[in-house]
């Protein structure tokens, strides 16, 4: 055993006892057949359907995206070559930043190796540059945003989730001339709800605050060109900083922030997590650019995804399963217990060849454990029906809480799917 391994082992055992120990499935996407994937277990493999991928539109397999990556790799190699300052600034990443600035109607953009890093760098650096800055944070903001606030050293006030009145009260306690940041998300990834962006912008105008929005679960998904909820609601010009990811709807890897030229240049010049890390590789940047360009003009992926979401939500309600309220593409099903949530996930995988990772604390509060389902435009009607059947069987077998599942009759025997409006998602 290594030094202090007994302490490490006790920490792991504590997670096991609470049902929170995370097991990683060894999955290999079947290329163009996604969401079908191979699950590797020792020396064997079997086919499973992934229902919890953040590749929301399946752009990770889109021919133009794949080809862009292959062409870039063949032409200029696979690495980045260094930090942005030391040979890591290359044509594909400059083109990518131009596409992102255009997508969000901003003067400039800055790309990072992940959305987590972009939030840490963006929030911490902006609040450090602003003298005596104070941050107002939604209580359900992502861990990356919270880390950015911690790293900034700036004082913060936490307002109740999406509570405009509470935020207004907190803002009113701070002198008008003091720099402020209102930090929030557009789509919250575990509940699937949307923030009151316009109201927050009104408060920012009234109380002299900068608006910082995390759109990672909305970019590519909403708006005429995939610019997110802010674009969908016609609010791009009212948001000071838009942060997003390339690793979800755009199907590649990386994170970014967009804003005024001066703000982005300040982050570029002062953020350690940007200055001292290797740049995004050229093929990844080229693939991301291809994905963004495609989704700026193509609506078929978004429409197909919204139709799949609407169909699945309709069937889940009909089955009496405990669907949590969500008006986006994220479909959480309530379990309320970590051990039972893991059992449900295991049964879906072992018996039904359906992969849905359990969502437990600290990702969500204890007692709100859930399965989080994210349909894509590539989930067929047959897959949707099979998923509903499997969920009903799992809920009955494990005696999980629900709104009234009474039987395990295959859903296709008594449910006729009709075309469902795309806006239902």
XYZ file of C-alpha atoms in Angstrom:
425
model
C 0.000 0.000 0.000
C 1.045 3.574 -0.572
C 1.486 6.277 2.025
C -1.776 7.234 3.775
C -3.779 4.810 1.602
C -5.924 3.925 4.612
C -7.288 7.465 4.607
C -7.989 7.373 0.897
C -9.710 4.010 1.246
C -11.937 5.293 4.051
C -12.972 8.225 1.890
C -13.932 5.869 -0.931
C -15.803 3.557 1.453
C -17.835 6.520 2.661
C -19.021 7.139 -0.888
C -19.942 3.475 -1.277
C -21.982 3.524 1.937
C -23.905 6.596 0.788
C -24.543 5.141 -2.662
C -22.567 7.963 -4.255
C -19.563 6.061 -5.590
C -19.296 6.788 -9.287
C -18.722 3.967 -11.744
C -17.607 4.914 -15.249
C -19.077 2.898 -18.096
C -16.523 1.963 -20.746
C -18.397 3.153 -23.830
C -17.408 3.411 -27.469
C -19.736 5.334 -29.718
C -20.578 3.521 -32.914
C -19.667 6.464 -35.115
C -22.521 7.310 -37.444
C -24.823 4.909 -35.541
C -24.917 7.137 -32.414
C -26.763 6.942 -29.970
C -25.934 3.240 -30.336
C -22.679 2.447 -28.543
C -20.565 -0.508 -27.492
C -20.324 -1.138 -23.759
C -17.105 -2.972 -22.875
C -17.140 -5.273 -19.849
C -13.850 -7.123 -19.494
C -13.236 -9.006 -22.744
C -16.836 -8.739 -23.940
C -18.930 -6.000 -25.438
C -22.620 -5.415 -26.031
C -24.698 -2.783 -27.733
C -26.435 -0.158 -25.610
C -28.411 3.008 -26.285
C -27.068 6.183 -24.673
C -29.789 8.435 -23.273
C -27.721 10.876 -21.243
C -25.189 12.308 -23.671
C -24.471 16.033 -23.728
C -23.854 15.747 -27.475
C -27.415 17.010 -27.688
C -27.670 17.233 -31.466
C -25.297 14.442 -32.391
C -22.932 16.909 -34.050
C -19.986 14.823 -32.874
C -20.776 12.460 -35.749
C -21.832 15.017 -38.357
C -19.954 14.427 -41.624
C -18.840 18.046 -42.049
C -17.503 18.171 -38.490
C -15.653 14.867 -38.780
C -14.222 15.841 -42.149
C -13.040 19.215 -40.872
C -11.147 17.523 -38.060
C -9.589 14.930 -40.383
C -8.556 17.537 -42.928
C -6.948 19.735 -40.257
C -5.130 16.815 -38.668
C -3.736 15.694 -42.003
C -2.799 19.202 -43.094
C -1.311 20.668 -39.911
C -1.038 17.896 -37.303
C -2.957 16.973 -34.189
C -1.486 19.062 -31.378
C -1.576 22.730 -30.447
C 2.151 23.175 -30.044
C 2.056 25.173 -26.829
C 0.240 27.905 -24.969
C -1.450 30.664 -26.928
C 1.564 32.872 -26.226
C 4.123 30.253 -27.260
C 3.249 28.959 -30.727
C -0.288 27.872 -29.744
C -2.174 30.621 -31.549
C -3.080 29.196 -34.938
C -5.393 29.984 -37.826
C -8.155 27.483 -36.872
C -8.485 28.931 -33.369
C -8.571 32.509 -34.697
C -11.313 31.502 -37.133
C -13.173 29.769 -34.302
C -13.072 32.868 -32.095
C -14.383 34.929 -35.000
C -17.317 32.549 -35.488
C -18.143 32.655 -31.769
C -18.070 36.445 -31.579
C -20.385 36.585 -34.600
C -22.705 33.920 -33.126
C -23.325 36.027 -30.027
C -23.178 39.465 -31.613
C -20.071 40.480 -29.672
C -16.859 42.260 -30.582
C -14.559 39.479 -29.484
C -14.274 35.927 -28.152
C -11.692 33.867 -26.303
C -11.427 30.061 -26.457
C -10.352 27.803 -23.570
C -9.770 24.067 -23.262
C -13.100 23.502 -21.471
C -16.236 25.265 -20.319
C -15.122 24.726 -16.739
C -11.904 26.619 -17.380
C -13.663 29.405 -19.272
C -15.945 30.077 -16.295
C -13.095 30.012 -13.801
C -10.992 32.334 -15.939
C -13.819 34.628 -16.980
C -15.456 35.252 -13.636
C -12.290 35.389 -11.546
C -10.387 37.676 -13.916
C -13.207 40.111 -14.632
C -13.987 40.533 -10.946
C -10.290 41.036 -10.118
C -9.864 43.699 -12.788
C -12.954 45.601 -11.610
C -12.001 47.533 -8.438
C -13.918 46.531 -5.290
C -16.197 44.292 -7.363
C -19.024 42.321 -5.738
C -20.643 39.279 -7.368
C -24.335 38.345 -7.208
C -24.739 34.636 -7.890
C -27.771 32.414 -8.455
C -27.788 29.700 -5.797
C -27.873 26.932 -8.433
C -24.951 28.156 -10.504
C -22.569 25.491 -11.802
C -19.501 24.430 -9.821
C -17.236 26.072 -12.403
C -18.876 29.433 -11.779
C -18.573 28.959 -8.030
C -14.885 28.103 -8.404
C -14.407 31.239 -10.472
C -15.941 33.310 -7.701
C -13.765 31.644 -5.074
C -10.638 32.250 -7.133
C -11.530 35.892 -7.575
C -11.453 36.635 -3.851
C -14.321 39.064 -4.433
C -17.226 39.167 -1.986
C -20.414 37.572 -3.239
C -24.088 37.543 -2.410
C -26.211 34.534 -3.319
C -29.783 35.067 -4.472
C -32.506 32.453 -4.468
C -32.797 30.529 -7.714
C -34.296 32.697 -10.457
C -35.745 35.018 -7.776
C -35.815 38.504 -9.290
C -37.206 40.165 -6.167
C -34.520 38.679 -3.947
C -31.777 39.784 -6.345
C -33.243 43.291 -6.425
C -33.171 43.474 -2.617
C -29.538 42.401 -2.518
C -28.517 44.844 -5.230
C -30.246 47.708 -3.448
C -27.971 47.211 -0.430
C -24.820 48.037 -2.426
C -23.804 51.578 -3.497
C -24.746 52.294 -7.096
C -21.211 53.222 -8.117
C -19.624 49.994 -6.881
C -18.808 47.515 -9.726
C -21.119 44.500 -9.698
C -21.508 41.248 -11.622
C -24.784 39.340 -11.879
C -23.809 35.742 -12.677
C -26.409 33.211 -13.774
C -27.148 30.462 -16.273
C -29.703 30.449 -19.070
C -30.639 26.738 -18.892
C -29.922 24.922 -15.638
C -28.549 21.528 -16.497
C -30.108 19.360 -13.791
C -33.611 20.870 -13.625
C -33.945 22.074 -17.204
C -35.484 25.413 -16.255
C -34.740 28.806 -17.806
C -33.698 31.980 -16.031
C -35.612 35.292 -16.326
C -32.874 36.880 -18.424
C -34.772 40.042 -19.355
C -35.607 40.799 -15.721
C -31.985 40.306 -14.696
C -30.900 42.674 -17.460
C -33.380 45.265 -16.210
C -31.848 45.021 -12.734
C -28.356 45.271 -14.192
C -29.325 48.514 -15.916
C -30.960 49.875 -12.779
C -28.136 48.999 -10.397
C -25.092 49.448 -12.664
C -24.143 45.762 -12.895
C -22.381 43.670 -15.526
C -24.337 40.599 -16.704
C -22.483 37.292 -17.021
C -24.514 34.402 -18.438
C -23.536 30.749 -18.754
C -25.215 29.398 -21.911
C -23.442 26.040 -22.088
C -26.671 24.013 -22.208
C -28.312 26.389 -24.678
C -25.743 27.267 -27.357
C -26.486 25.445 -30.569
C -29.875 24.471 -29.146
C -31.954 27.647 -29.132
C -32.252 30.781 -31.220
C -32.456 31.142 -35.023
C -28.699 30.519 -35.381
C -28.097 28.504 -32.218
C -26.937 31.504 -30.200
C -28.756 30.300 -27.082
C -31.640 31.566 -24.990
C -30.347 35.148 -25.106
C -30.596 35.061 -28.898
C -33.980 33.347 -28.798
C -35.332 36.118 -26.564
C -33.663 38.929 -28.505
C -31.380 39.888 -25.619
C -27.873 39.426 -27.017
C -27.125 43.140 -26.874
C -28.136 43.335 -23.211
C -25.722 40.652 -21.996
C -22.175 41.801 -21.267
C -20.478 38.387 -21.148
C -21.777 35.196 -22.742
C -19.941 32.015 -21.760
C -20.463 28.782 -23.634
C -19.074 25.383 -24.500
C -18.074 23.548 -27.644
C -18.487 20.165 -25.947
C -22.268 19.832 -25.860
C -24.511 20.830 -28.764
C -21.494 21.604 -30.965
C -20.174 18.069 -30.371
C -16.464 18.806 -29.931
C -14.363 20.160 -27.037
C -13.570 23.479 -25.391
C -15.145 26.513 -23.768
C -15.261 30.219 -24.478
C -16.369 33.666 -23.424
C -17.584 36.497 -25.652
C -17.893 40.198 -24.901
C -16.462 43.604 -25.689
C -12.987 43.773 -27.188
C -11.595 45.470 -24.071
C -13.090 42.913 -21.668
C -11.883 39.922 -23.674
C -8.418 41.417 -24.044
C -8.229 41.922 -20.275
C -9.083 38.273 -19.629
C -6.594 37.179 -22.304
C -3.888 39.257 -20.663
C -4.536 38.515 -16.986
C -6.113 35.042 -16.612
C -3.518 32.464 -15.415
C -5.723 29.576 -16.535
C -5.542 30.979 -20.059
C -1.943 32.158 -20.095
C -0.349 29.010 -18.679
C -2.284 26.228 -20.392
C -1.836 24.577 -23.776
C -4.152 25.882 -26.468
C -6.995 23.946 -28.039
C -5.576 21.611 -30.731
C -5.940 22.695 -34.341
C -8.176 19.791 -35.499
C -10.566 20.348 -32.583
C -10.808 24.059 -33.355
C -11.462 23.315 -37.026
C -14.177 20.795 -36.154
C -15.852 23.226 -33.749
C -15.861 25.941 -36.386
C -17.496 23.578 -38.869
C -20.162 22.663 -36.321
C -20.968 26.273 -35.470
C -21.160 27.274 -39.134
C -23.514 24.388 -39.864
C -25.864 25.118 -36.951
C -25.999 28.812 -37.817
C -27.890 27.939 -40.994
C -29.403 24.493 -40.330
C -32.496 24.092 -38.143
C -33.205 20.414 -38.833
C -31.092 19.171 -35.912
C -32.820 21.468 -33.415
C -36.281 20.671 -34.765
C -35.634 16.912 -34.687
C -34.320 17.093 -31.159
C -37.310 19.128 -29.948
C -39.709 16.645 -31.510
C -37.977 13.728 -29.762
C -38.121 15.580 -26.436
C -41.822 16.344 -26.847
C -42.686 12.740 -27.726
C -40.760 11.346 -24.784
C -42.228 13.820 -22.289
C -45.733 12.960 -23.485
C -45.174 9.239 -22.985
C -43.571 9.669 -19.574
C -46.552 11.669 -18.368
C -48.955 9.063 -19.760
C -47.009 6.351 -17.921
C -47.301 8.206 -14.617
C -43.557 8.404 -14.129
C -42.281 11.207 -11.833
C -41.190 13.624 -14.541
C -39.794 16.791 -13.010
C -40.973 20.077 -14.460
C -38.798 21.194 -17.378
C -39.513 23.368 -20.393
C -36.247 22.542 -22.165
C -34.538 19.540 -23.721
C -33.414 18.234 -20.310
C -35.770 15.601 -18.870
C -35.152 14.774 -15.182
C -37.016 11.858 -13.586
C -37.190 12.061 -9.810
C -35.919 9.207 -7.614
C -35.024 10.953 -4.360
C -32.510 8.431 -3.014
C -28.897 7.846 -4.042
C -28.899 4.066 -3.579
C -32.165 3.606 -5.444
C -31.038 5.936 -8.198
C -27.936 3.819 -8.744
C -30.055 0.639 -8.707
C -32.369 2.096 -11.334
C -29.434 3.064 -13.535
C -27.861 -0.391 -13.121
C -31.091 -2.195 -13.971
C -31.681 -0.124 -17.085
C -28.190 -0.997 -18.269
C -28.086 -4.668 -17.251
C -31.609 -5.699 -18.267
C -32.571 -3.229 -20.983
C -29.229 -2.156 -22.533
C -30.076 1.473 -21.798
C -27.422 3.766 -20.379
C -28.560 6.645 -18.145
C -26.064 7.754 -15.522
C -27.505 8.394 -12.005
C -27.336 12.011 -10.828
C -26.510 12.172 -7.131
C -25.050 14.605 -4.601
C -23.049 16.848 -4.936
C -24.325 17.415 -8.469
C -27.822 17.807 -7.010
C -28.922 18.260 -3.362
C -29.379 15.124 -1.263
C -32.928 13.859 -1.493
C -33.355 15.085 -5.075
C -31.413 12.324 -6.844
C -32.650 11.674 -10.363
C -32.109 10.182 -13.775
C -31.380 12.877 -16.365
C -32.450 12.064 -19.907
C -31.355 14.030 -22.966
C -32.971 12.902 -26.235
C -31.239 13.721 -29.504
C -32.632 13.957 -33.039
C -31.066 10.529 -33.632
C -33.176 8.692 -31.039
C -35.812 6.927 -33.098
C -39.469 6.477 -32.210
C -38.722 2.810 -31.518
C -35.953 3.788 -29.083
C -38.319 6.188 -27.317
C -40.945 3.473 -26.893
C -38.352 0.982 -25.619
C -37.062 3.526 -23.104
C -40.535 4.145 -21.711
C -41.182 0.415 -21.376
C -37.852 -0.038 -19.607
C -38.493 2.824 -17.191
C -41.922 1.477 -16.280
C -40.471 -2.001 -15.654
C -37.631 -0.569 -13.570
C -39.914 1.633 -11.461
C -42.247 -1.270 -10.709
C -39.482 -3.767 -9.975
C -37.662 -1.420 -7.575
C -40.900 0.040 -6.116
C -39.709 3.555 -6.835
C -41.935 6.567 -6.095
C -44.154 7.585 -8.985
C -47.454 9.158 -9.932
C -49.177 5.850 -10.509
C -47.531 3.218 -12.683
C -49.932 0.314 -12.408
C -48.703 -2.226 -14.934
C -45.869 -3.241 -17.194
C -47.569 -3.480 -20.567
C -45.201 -2.665 -23.445
C -46.029 0.947 -24.298
C -46.225 0.304 -28.031
C -49.246 -1.933 -27.394
C -51.406 0.880 -26.070
C -49.798 4.184 -27.099
C -50.004 5.596 -30.594
C -47.437 8.302 -31.182
C -48.747 11.215 -33.200
C -46.596 14.023 -34.561
C -45.907 16.372 -31.653
C -45.143 20.077 -32.171
C -41.471 20.946 -32.093
C -42.097 23.722 -29.574
C -43.167 21.166 -27.000
C -39.549 20.601 -25.935
